[in-house]
Structure formats: structure tokens, C-alpha cells
JSON list of C-alpha atoms in Angstrom, two decimals:
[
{"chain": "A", "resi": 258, "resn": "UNK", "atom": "CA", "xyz": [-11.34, -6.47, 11.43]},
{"chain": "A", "resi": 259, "resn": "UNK", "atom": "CA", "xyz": [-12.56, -9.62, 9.01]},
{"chain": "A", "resi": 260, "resn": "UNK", "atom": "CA", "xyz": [-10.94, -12.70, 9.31]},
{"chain": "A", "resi": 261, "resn": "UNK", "atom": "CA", "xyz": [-8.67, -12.44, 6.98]},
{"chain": "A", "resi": 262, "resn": "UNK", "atom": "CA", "xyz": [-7.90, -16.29, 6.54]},
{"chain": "A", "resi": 263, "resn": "UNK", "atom": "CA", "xyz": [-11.45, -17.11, 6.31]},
{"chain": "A", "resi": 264, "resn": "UNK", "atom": "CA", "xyz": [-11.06, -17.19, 2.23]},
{"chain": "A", "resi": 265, "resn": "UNK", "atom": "CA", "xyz": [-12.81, -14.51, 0.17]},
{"chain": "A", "resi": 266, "resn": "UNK", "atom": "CA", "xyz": [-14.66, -12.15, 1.96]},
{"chain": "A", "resi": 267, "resn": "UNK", "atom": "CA", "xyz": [-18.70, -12.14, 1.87]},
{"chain": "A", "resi": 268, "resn": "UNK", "atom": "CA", "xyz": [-19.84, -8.64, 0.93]},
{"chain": "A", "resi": 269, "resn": "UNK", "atom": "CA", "xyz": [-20.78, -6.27, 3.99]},
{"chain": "A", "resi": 270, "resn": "UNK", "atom": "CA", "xyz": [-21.71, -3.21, 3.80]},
{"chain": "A", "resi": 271, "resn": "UNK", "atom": "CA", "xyz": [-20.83, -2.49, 7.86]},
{"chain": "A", "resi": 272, "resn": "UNK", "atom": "CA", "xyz": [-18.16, -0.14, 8.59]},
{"chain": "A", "resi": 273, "resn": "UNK", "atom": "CA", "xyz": [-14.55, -1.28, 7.85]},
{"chain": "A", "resi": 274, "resn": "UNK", "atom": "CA", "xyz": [-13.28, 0.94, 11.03]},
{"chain": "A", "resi": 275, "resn": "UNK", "atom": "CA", "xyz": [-14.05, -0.43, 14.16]},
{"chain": "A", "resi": 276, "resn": "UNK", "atom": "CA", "xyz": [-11.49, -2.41, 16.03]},
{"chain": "A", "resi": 277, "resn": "UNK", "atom": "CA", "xyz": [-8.36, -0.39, 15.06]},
{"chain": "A", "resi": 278, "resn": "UNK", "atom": "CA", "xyz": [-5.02, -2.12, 15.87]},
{"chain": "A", "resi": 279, "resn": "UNK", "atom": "CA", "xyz": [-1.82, 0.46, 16.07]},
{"chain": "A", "resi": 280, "resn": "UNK", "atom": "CA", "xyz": [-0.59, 3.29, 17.34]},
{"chain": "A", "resi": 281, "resn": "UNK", "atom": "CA", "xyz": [-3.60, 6.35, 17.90]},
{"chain": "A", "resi": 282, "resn": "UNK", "atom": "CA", "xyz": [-1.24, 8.80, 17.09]},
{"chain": "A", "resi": 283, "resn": "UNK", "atom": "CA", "xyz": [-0.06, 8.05, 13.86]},
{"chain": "A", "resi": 284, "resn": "UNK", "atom": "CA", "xyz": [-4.22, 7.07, 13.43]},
{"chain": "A", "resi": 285, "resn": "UNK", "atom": "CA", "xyz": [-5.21, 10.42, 13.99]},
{"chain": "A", "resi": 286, "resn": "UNK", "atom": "CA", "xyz": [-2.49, 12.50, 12.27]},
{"chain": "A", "resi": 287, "resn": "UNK", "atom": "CA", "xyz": [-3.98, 10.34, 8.83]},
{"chain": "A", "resi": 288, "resn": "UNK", "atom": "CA", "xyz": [-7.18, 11.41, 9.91]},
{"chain": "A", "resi": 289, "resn": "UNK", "atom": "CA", "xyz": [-6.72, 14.55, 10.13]},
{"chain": "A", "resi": 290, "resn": "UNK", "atom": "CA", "xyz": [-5.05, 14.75, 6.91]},
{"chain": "A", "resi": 291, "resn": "UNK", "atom": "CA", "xyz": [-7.71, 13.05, 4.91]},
{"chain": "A", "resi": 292, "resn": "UNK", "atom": "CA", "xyz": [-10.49, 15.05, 6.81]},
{"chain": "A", "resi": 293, "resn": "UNK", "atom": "CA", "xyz": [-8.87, 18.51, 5.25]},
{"chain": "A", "resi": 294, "resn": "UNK", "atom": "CA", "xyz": [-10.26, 17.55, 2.41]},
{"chain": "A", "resi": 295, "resn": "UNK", "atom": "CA", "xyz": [-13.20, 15.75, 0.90]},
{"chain": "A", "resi": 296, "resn": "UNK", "atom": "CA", "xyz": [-10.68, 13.79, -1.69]},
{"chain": "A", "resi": 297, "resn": "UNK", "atom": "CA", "xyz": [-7.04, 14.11, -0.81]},
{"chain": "A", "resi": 298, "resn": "UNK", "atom": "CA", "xyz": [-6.22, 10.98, -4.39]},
{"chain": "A", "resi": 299, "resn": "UNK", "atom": "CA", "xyz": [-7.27, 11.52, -7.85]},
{"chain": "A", "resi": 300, "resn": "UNK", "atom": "CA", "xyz": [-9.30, 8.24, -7.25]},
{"chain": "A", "resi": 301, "resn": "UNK", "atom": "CA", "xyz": [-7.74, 6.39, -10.32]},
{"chain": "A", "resi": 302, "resn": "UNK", "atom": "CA", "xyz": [-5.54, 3.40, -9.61]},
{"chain": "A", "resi": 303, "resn": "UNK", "atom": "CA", "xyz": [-1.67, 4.30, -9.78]},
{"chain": "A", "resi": 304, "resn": "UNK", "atom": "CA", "xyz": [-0.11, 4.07, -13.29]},
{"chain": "A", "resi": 305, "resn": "UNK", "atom": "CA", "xyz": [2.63, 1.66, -12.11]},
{"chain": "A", "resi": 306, "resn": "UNK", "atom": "CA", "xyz": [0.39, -0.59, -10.23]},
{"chain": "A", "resi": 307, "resn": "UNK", "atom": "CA", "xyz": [-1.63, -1.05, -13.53]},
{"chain": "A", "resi": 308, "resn": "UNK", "atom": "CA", "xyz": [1.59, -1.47, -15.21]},
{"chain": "A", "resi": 309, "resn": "UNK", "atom": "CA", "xyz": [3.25, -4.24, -12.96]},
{"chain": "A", "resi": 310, "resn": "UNK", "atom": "CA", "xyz": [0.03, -5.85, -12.11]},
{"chain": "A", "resi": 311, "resn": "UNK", "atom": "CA", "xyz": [-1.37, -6.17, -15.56]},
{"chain": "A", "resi": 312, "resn": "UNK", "atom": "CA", "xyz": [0.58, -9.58, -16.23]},
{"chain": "A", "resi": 313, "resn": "UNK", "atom": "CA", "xyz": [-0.27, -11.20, -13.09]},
{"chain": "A", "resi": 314, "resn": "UNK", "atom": "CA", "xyz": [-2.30, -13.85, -12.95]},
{"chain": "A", "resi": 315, "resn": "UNK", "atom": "CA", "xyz": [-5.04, -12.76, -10.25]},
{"chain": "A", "resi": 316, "resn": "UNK", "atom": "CA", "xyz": [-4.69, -14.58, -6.69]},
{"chain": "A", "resi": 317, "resn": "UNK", "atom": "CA", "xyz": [-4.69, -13.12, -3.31]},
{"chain": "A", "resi": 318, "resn": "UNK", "atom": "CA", "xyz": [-3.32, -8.99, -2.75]},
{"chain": "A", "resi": 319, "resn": "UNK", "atom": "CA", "xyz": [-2.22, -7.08, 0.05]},
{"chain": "A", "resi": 320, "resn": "UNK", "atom": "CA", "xyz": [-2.59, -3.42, -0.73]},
{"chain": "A", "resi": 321, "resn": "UNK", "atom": "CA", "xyz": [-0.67, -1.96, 2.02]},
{"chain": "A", "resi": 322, "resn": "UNK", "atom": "CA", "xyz": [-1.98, 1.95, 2.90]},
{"chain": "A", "resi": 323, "resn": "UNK", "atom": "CA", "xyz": [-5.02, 1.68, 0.67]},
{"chain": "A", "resi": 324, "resn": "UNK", "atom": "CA", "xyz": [-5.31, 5.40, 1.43]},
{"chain": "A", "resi": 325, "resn": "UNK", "atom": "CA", "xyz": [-9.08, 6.18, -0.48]},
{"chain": "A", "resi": 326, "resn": "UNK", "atom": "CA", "xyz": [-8.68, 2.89, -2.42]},
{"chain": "A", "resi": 327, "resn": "UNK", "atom": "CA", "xyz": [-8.44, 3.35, -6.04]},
{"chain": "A", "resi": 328, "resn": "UNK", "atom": "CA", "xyz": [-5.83, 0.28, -6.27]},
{"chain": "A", "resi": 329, "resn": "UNK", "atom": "CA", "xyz": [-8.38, -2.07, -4.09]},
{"chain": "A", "resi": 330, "resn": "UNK", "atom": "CA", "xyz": [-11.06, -1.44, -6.54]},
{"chain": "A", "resi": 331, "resn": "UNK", "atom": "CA", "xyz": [-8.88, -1.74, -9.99]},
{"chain": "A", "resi": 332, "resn": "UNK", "atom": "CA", "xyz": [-8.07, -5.03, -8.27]},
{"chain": "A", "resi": 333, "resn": "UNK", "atom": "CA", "xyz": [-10.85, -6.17, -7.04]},
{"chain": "A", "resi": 334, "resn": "UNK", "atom": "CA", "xyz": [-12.60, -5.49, -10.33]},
{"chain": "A", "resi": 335, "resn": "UNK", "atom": "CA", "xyz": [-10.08, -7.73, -12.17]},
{"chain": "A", "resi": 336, "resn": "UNK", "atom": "CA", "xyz": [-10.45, -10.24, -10.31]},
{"chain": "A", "resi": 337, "resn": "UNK", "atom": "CA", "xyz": [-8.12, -10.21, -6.98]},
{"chain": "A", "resi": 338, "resn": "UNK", "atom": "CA", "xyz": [-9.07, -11.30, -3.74]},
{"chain": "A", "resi": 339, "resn": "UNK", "atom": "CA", "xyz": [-8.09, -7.83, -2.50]},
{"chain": "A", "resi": 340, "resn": "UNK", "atom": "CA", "xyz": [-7.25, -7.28, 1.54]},
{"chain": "A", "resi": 341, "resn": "UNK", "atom": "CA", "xyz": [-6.82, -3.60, 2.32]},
{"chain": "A", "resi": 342, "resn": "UNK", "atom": "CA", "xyz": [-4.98, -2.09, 4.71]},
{"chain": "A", "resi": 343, "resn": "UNK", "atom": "CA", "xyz": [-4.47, 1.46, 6.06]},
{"chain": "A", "resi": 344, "resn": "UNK", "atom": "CA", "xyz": [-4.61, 3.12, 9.57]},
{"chain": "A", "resi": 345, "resn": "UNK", "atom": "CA", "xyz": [-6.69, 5.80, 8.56]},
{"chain": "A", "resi": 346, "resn": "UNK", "atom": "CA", "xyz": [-10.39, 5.12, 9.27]},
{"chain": "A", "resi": 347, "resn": "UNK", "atom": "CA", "xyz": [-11.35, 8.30, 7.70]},
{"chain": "A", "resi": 348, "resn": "UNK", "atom": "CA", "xyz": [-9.99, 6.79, 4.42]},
{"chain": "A", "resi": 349, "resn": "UNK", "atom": "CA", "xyz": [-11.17, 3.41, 4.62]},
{"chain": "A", "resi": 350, "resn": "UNK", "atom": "CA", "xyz": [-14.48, 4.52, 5.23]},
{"chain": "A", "resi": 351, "resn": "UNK", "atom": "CA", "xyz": [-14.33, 6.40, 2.05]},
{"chain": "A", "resi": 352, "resn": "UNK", "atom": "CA", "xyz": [-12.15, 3.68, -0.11]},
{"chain": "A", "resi": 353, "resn": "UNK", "atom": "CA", "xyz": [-15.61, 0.76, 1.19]},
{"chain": "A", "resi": 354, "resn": "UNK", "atom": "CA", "xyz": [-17.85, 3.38, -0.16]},
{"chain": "A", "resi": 355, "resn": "UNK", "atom": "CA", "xyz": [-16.51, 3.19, -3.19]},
{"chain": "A", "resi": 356, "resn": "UNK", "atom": "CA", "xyz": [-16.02, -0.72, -3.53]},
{"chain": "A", "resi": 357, "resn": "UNK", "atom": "CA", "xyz": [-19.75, -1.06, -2.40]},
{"chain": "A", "resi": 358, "resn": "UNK", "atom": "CA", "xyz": [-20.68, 1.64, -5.20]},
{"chain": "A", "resi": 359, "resn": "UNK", "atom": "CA", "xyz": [-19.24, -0.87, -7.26]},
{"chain": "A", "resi": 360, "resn": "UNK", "atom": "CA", "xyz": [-20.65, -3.88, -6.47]},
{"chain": "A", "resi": 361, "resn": "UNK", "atom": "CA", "xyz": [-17.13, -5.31, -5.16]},
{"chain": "A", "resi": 362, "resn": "UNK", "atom": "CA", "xyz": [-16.04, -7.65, -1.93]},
{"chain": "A", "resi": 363, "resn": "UNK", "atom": "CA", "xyz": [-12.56, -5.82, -0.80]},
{"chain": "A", "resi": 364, "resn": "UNK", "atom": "CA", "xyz": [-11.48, -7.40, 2.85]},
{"chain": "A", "resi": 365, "resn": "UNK", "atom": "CA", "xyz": [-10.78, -4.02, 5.21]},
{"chain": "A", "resi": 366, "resn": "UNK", "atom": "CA", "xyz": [-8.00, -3.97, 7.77]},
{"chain": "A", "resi": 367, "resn": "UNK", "atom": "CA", "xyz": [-7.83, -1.58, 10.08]},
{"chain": "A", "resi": 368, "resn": "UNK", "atom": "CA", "xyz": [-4.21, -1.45, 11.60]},
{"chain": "A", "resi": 369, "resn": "UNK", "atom": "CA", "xyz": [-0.66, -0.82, 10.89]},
{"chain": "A", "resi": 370, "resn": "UNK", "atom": "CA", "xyz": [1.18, -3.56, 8.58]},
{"chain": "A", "resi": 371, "resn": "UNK", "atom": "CA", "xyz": [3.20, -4.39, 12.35]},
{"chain": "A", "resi": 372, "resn": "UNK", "atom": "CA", "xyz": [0.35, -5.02, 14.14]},
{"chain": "A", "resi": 373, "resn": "UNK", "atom": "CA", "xyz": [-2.32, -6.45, 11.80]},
{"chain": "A", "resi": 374, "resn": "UNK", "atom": "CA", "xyz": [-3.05, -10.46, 12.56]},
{"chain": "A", "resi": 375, "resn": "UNK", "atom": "CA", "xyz": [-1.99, -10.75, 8.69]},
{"chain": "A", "resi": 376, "resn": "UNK", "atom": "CA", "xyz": [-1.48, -15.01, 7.58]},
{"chain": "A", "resi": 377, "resn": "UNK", "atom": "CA", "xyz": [2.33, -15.22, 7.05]},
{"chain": "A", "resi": 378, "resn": "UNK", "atom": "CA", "xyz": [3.28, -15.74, 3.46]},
{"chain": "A", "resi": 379, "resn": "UNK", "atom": "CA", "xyz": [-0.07, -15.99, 1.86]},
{"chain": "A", "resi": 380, "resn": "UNK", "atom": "CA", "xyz": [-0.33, -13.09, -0.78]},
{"chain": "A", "resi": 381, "resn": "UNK", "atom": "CA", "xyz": [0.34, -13.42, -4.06]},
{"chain": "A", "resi": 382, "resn": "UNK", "atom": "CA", "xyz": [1.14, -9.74, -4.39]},
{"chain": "A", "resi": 383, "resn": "UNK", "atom": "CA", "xyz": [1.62, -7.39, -2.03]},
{"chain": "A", "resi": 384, "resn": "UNK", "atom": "CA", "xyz": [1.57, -3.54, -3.27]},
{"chain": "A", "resi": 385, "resn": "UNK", "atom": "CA", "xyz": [3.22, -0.41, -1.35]},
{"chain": "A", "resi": 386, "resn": "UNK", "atom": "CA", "xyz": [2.38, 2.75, -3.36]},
{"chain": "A", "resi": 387, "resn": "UNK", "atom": "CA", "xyz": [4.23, 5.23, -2.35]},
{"chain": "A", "resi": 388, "resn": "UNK", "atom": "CA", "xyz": [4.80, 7.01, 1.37]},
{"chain": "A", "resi": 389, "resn": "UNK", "atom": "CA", "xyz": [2.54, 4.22, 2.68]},
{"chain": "A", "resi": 390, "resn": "UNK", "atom": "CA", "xyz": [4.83, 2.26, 5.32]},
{"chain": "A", "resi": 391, "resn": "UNK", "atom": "CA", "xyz": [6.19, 4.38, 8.55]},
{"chain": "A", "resi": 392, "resn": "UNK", "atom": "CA", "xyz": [9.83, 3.29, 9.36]},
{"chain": "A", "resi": 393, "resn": "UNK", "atom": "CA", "xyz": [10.65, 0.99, 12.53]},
{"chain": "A", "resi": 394, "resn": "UNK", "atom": "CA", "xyz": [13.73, 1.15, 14.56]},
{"chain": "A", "resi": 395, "resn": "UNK", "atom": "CA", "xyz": [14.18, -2.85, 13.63]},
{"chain": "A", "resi": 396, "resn": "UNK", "atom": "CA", "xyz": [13.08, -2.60, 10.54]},
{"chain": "A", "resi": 397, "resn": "UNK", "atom": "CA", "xyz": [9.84, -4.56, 11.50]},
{"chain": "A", "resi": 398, "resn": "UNK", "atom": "CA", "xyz": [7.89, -3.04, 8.83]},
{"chain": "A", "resi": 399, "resn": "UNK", "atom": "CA", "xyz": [10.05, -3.91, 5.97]},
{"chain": "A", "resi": 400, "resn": "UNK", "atom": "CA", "xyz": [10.16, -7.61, 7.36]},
{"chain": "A", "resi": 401, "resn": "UNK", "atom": "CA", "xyz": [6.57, -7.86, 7.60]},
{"chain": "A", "resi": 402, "resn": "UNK", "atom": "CA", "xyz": [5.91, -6.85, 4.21]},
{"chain": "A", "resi": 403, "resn": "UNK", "atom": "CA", "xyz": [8.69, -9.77, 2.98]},
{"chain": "A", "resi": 404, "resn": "UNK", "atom": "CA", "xyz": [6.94, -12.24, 5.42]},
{"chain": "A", "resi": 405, "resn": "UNK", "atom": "CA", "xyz": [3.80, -11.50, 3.96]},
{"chain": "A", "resi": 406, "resn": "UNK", "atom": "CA", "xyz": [4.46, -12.63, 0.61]},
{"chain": "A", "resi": 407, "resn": "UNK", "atom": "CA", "xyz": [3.78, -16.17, -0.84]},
{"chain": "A", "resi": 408, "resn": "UNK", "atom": "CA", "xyz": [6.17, -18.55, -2.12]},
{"chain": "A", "resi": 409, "resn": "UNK", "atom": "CA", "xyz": [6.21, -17.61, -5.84]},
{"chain": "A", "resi": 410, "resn": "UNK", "atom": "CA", "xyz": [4.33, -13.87, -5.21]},
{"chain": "A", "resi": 411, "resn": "UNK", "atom": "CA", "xyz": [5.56, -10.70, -6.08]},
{"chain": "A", "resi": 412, "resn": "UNK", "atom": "CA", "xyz": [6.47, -7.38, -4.11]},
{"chain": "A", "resi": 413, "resn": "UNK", "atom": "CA", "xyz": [5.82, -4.42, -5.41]},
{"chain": "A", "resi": 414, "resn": "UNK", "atom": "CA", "xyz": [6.98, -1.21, -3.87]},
{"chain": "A", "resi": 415, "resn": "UNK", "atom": "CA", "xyz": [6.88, 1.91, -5.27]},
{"chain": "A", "resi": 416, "resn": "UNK", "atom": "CA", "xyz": [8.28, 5.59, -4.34]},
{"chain": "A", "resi": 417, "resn": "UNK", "atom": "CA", "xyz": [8.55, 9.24, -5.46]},
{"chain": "A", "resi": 418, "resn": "UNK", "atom": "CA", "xyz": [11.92, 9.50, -7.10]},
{"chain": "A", "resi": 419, "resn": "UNK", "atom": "CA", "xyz": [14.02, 12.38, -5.30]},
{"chain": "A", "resi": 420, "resn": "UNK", "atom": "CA", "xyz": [11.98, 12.76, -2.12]},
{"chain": "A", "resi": 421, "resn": "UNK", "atom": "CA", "xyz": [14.75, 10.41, 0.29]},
{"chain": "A", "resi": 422, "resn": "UNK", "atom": "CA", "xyz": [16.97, 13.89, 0.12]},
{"chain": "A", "resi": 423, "resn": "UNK", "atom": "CA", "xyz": [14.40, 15.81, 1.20]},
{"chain": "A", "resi": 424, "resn": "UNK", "atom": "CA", "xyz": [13.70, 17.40, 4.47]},
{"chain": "A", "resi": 425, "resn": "UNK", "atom": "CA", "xyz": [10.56, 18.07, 6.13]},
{"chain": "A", "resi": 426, "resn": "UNK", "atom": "CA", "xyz": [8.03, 20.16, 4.55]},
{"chain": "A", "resi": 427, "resn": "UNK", "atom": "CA", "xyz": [5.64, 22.85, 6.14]},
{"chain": "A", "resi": 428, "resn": "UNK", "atom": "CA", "xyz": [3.18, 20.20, 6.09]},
{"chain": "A", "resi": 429, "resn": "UNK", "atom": "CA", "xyz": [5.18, 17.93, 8.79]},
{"chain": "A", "resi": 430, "resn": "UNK", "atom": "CA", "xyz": [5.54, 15.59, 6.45]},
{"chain": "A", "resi": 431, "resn": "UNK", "atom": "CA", "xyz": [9.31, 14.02, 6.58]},
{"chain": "A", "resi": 432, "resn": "UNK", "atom": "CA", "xyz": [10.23, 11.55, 4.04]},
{"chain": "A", "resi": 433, "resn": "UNK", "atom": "CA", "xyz": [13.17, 9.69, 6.17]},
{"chain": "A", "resi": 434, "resn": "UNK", "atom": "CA", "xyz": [9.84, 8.48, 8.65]},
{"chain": "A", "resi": 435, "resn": "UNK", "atom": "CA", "xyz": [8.52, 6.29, 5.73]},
{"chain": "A", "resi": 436, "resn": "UNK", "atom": "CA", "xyz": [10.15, 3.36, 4.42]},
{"chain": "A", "resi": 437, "resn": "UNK", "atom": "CA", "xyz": [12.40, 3.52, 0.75]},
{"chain": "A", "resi": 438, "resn": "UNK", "atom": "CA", "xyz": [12.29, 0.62, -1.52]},
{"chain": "A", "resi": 439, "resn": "UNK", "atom": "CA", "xyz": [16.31, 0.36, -0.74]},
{"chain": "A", "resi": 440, "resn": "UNK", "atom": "CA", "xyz": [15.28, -0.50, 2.99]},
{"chain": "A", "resi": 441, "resn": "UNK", "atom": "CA", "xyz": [13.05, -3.55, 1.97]},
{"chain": "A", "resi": 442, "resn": "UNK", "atom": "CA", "xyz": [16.15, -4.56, -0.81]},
{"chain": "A", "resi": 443, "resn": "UNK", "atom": "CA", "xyz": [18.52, -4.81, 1.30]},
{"chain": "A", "resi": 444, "resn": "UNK", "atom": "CA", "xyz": [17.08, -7.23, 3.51]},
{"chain": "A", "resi": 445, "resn": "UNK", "atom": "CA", "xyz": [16.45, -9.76, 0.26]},
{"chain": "A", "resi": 446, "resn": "UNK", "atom": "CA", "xyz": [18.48, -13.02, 0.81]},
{"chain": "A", "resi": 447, "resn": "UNK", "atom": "CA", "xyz": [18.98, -16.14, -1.99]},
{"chain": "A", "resi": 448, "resn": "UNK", "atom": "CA", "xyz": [15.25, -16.59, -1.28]},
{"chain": "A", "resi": 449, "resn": "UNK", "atom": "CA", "xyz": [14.18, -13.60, -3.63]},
{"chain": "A", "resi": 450, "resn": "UNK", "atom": "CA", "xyz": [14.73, -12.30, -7.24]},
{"chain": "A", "resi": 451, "resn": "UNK", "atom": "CA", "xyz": [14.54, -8.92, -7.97]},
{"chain": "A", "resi": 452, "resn": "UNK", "atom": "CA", "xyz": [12.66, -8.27, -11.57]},
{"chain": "A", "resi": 453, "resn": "UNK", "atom": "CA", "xyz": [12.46, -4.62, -11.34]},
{"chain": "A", "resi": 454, "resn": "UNK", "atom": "CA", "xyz": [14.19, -2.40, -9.52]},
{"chain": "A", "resi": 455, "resn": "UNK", "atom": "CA", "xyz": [14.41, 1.53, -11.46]},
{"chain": "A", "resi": 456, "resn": "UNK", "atom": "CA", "xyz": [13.78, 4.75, -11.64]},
{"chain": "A", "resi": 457, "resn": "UNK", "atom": "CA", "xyz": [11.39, 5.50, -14.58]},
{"chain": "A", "resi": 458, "resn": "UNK", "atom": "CA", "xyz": [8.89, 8.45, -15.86]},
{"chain": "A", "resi": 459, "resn": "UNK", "atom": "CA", "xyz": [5.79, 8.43, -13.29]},
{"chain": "A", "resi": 460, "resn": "UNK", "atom": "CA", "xyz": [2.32, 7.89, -15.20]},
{"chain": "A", "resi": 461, "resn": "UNK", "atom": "CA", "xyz": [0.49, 10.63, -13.12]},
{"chain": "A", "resi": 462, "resn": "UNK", "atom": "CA", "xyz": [-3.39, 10.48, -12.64]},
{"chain": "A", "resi": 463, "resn": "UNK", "atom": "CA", "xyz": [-5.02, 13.90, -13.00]},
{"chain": "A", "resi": 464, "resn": "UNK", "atom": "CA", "xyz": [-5.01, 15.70, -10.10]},
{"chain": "A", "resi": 465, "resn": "UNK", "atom": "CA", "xyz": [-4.60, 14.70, -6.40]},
{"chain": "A", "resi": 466, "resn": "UNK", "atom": "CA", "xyz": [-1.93, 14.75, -3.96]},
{"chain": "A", "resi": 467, "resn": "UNK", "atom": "CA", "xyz": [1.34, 14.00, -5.13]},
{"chain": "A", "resi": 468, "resn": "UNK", "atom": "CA", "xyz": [0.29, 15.08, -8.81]},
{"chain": "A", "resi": 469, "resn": "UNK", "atom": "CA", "xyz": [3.29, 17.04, -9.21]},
{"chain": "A", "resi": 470, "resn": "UNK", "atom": "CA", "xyz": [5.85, 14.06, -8.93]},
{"chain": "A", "resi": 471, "resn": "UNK", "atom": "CA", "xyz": [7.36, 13.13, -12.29]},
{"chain": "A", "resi": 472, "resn": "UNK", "atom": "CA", "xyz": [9.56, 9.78, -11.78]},
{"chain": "A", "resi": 473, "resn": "UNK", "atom": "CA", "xyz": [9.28, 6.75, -9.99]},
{"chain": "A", "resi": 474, "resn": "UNK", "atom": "CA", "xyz": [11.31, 4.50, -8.07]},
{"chain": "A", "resi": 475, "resn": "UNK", "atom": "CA", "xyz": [9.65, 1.19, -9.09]},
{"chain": "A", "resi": 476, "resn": "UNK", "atom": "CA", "xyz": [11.19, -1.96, -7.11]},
{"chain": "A", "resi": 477, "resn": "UNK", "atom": "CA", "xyz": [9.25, -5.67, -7.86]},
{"chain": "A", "resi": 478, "resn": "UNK", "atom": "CA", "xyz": [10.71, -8.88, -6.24]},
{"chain": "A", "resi": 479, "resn": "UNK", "atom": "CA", "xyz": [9.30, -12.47, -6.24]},
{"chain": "A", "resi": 480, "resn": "UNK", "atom": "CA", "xyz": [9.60, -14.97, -3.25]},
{"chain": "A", "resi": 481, "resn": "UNK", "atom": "CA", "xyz": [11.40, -18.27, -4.82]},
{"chain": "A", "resi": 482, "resn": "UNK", "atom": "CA", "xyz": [10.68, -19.96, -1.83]}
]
């Protein structure tokens, strides 16, 4: 893992894996998901990302579960000092292929949020895009994406509409393990503004996982202080 308070990262081409911090389980059951399949994401950044993001004023971003990392690179390539994170190695490899195919510096972390040696409140935005977060019995992964944010950043989470009544699929894939933008609300105190917080019509990349979702929950939140 880079040293992520080192300032912007040099460009290196070495693998982004090595050195994973988290639990091996929940490492392996992402691998194994994203080594089904030679793409599991349509590889185009998520349309609310693009949405929320496009007024921001580019600084430094956590994208939290970077999964094959269309969002790093949209970043990246306008101008964010992008850190990555995601406890899939399988994906990361494939998300710093892509940033080196485009010429781009994207700082790879290798852990869970919980356990990643992340500087407290030094992101200007940090992203969540959908089932990216695995719930904690005291709610230690919705406080460490609050503590990660700057004074004056922006949160953005953002969910499949509908899927929080849903039980677990054929897949093993349960919805009530992964955090809900309603979690990480409810824990907002006179320190934080919510800006968004809605259901709305998803913009849908072609293809990919998760293609099939129509709406949104869209939740964004800046840190006063």
C-alpha cells in the first residue's frame, strides 16, 4: 500500500495488490466474484458520480470499493488526486491496468475502509457507489467514511433504490450485509449539511452488473467543520 499522505502519487506501474489489510474472507469471496468473469462493470464511470461530481472543484477523492475502476479514472482524468480503495485484488489489478492504459497516477489501497491507514479528514470527496461498504456491528464503517472527509468536502453515497427489502439472492448476495445511505445519515450531527438526499431515475451505463436497476438512492453531505 502507497503512502497515502505522501501528496500525489508518482506513477508506478508495480502491482497495486500486495500488502492486503482486512479480513481474507470477505477478500476472497470478491475475488472470486470478479474472477467469474473477465468484466463483471460496464467500465464507464457511474451516471450519478458524473452528475454530483461535475461541479466540484477537483481536490483530493476517496473512491471507496473502486471495484474495476471506471470512477478512479473519470476522476483522475479531470483532474482529482484519486486514492482507490477496494479489497478485491483481482479488481484492482484490473482497475491499474486501465489507469496506466491511460496515462493516469490513481493511489491503490488494498484493504477494507476499517482497516486502511487512511489520513483522518483529508478528502475532499469521498464516493460510495453502490453495495461497496460491508456493515459493522458498531457501525465502524459508516464512521470511517464521515471521519474521512475534510472540513468543507462532500460525501457522496449512492444505492440501488428497493434492494434494503430484499432478501438474499441465489448468488449469496444479501443486501442488509452492506451499508444504506440511511445508516451513514443518521449518524450526521450539527457538523454536516445534507445537499442531497433522494431517490431519483438511475442513469444506467450499458451493460454490466447491476444494469437492470432503474432508480437511485442518491445521498451527498458536506463537512462544515
Amino acid at each position: 500500500m502507497d503512502d497515502i499522505a505522501a501528496g500525489p502519487p508518482a506513477f508506478d506501474a508495480s502491482s497495486p495488490v500486495d500488502g492486503y489489510v482486512g479480513d481474507p474472507a470477505v477478500r476472497a469471496e470478491w475475488d472470486d466474484r470478479y474472477t467469474e468473469r473477465q468484466q463483471v462493470w460496464s467500465g464507464r464511470p457511474n451516471g450519478a458520480l458524473v452528475a454530483e461530481a461535475a461541479g466540484l472543484t477537483p481536490g483530493r477523492v476517496l473512491d471507496v470499493g473502486c471495484g474495476e475502476g471506471a470512477d478512479a479514472v473519470w476522476l483522475a482524468r479531470r483532474g482529482w488526486d484519486v486514492t482507490a480503495l477496494e479489497v478485491s485484488g483481482v479488481a484492482l489489478e484490473r482497475a491499474a491496468g486501465h489507469a496506466r492504459d491511460a496515462g493516469l497516477a490513481v493511489r491503490w489501497v488494498h484493504a477494507s475502509l476499517t482497516e486502511a491507514a487512511l489520513p483522518p479528514a483529508s478528502f475532499d470527496l469521498v464516493s460510495a457507489q453502490y453495495p461497496a461498504l460491508l456493515r459493522t456491528p458498531d457501525a465502524a464503517a459508516e464512521r470511517a467514511l464521515l471521519a474521512a472527509v475534510a472540513p468543507g468536502g462532500v460525501l457522496l453515497l449512492v444505492h440501488h433504490a428497493g434492494m434494503d427489502a430484499r432478501q438474499e439472492n441465489v448468488g449469496g448476495f444479501d443486501p442488509a450485509d452492506y451499508v444504506w445511505p440511511s445508516m451513514v445519515a443518521a449518524l450526521f450531527d450539527e457538523d454536516w449539511e445534507v445537499e442531497v438526499d433522494e431517490q431519483r431515475p438511475r442513469v444506467a451505463p450499458d451493460g454490466g452488473a447491476g444494469a437492470h436497476h432503474t432508480d437511485d438512492l442518491v445521498l451527498r453531505a458536506r463537512r462544515l467543520r
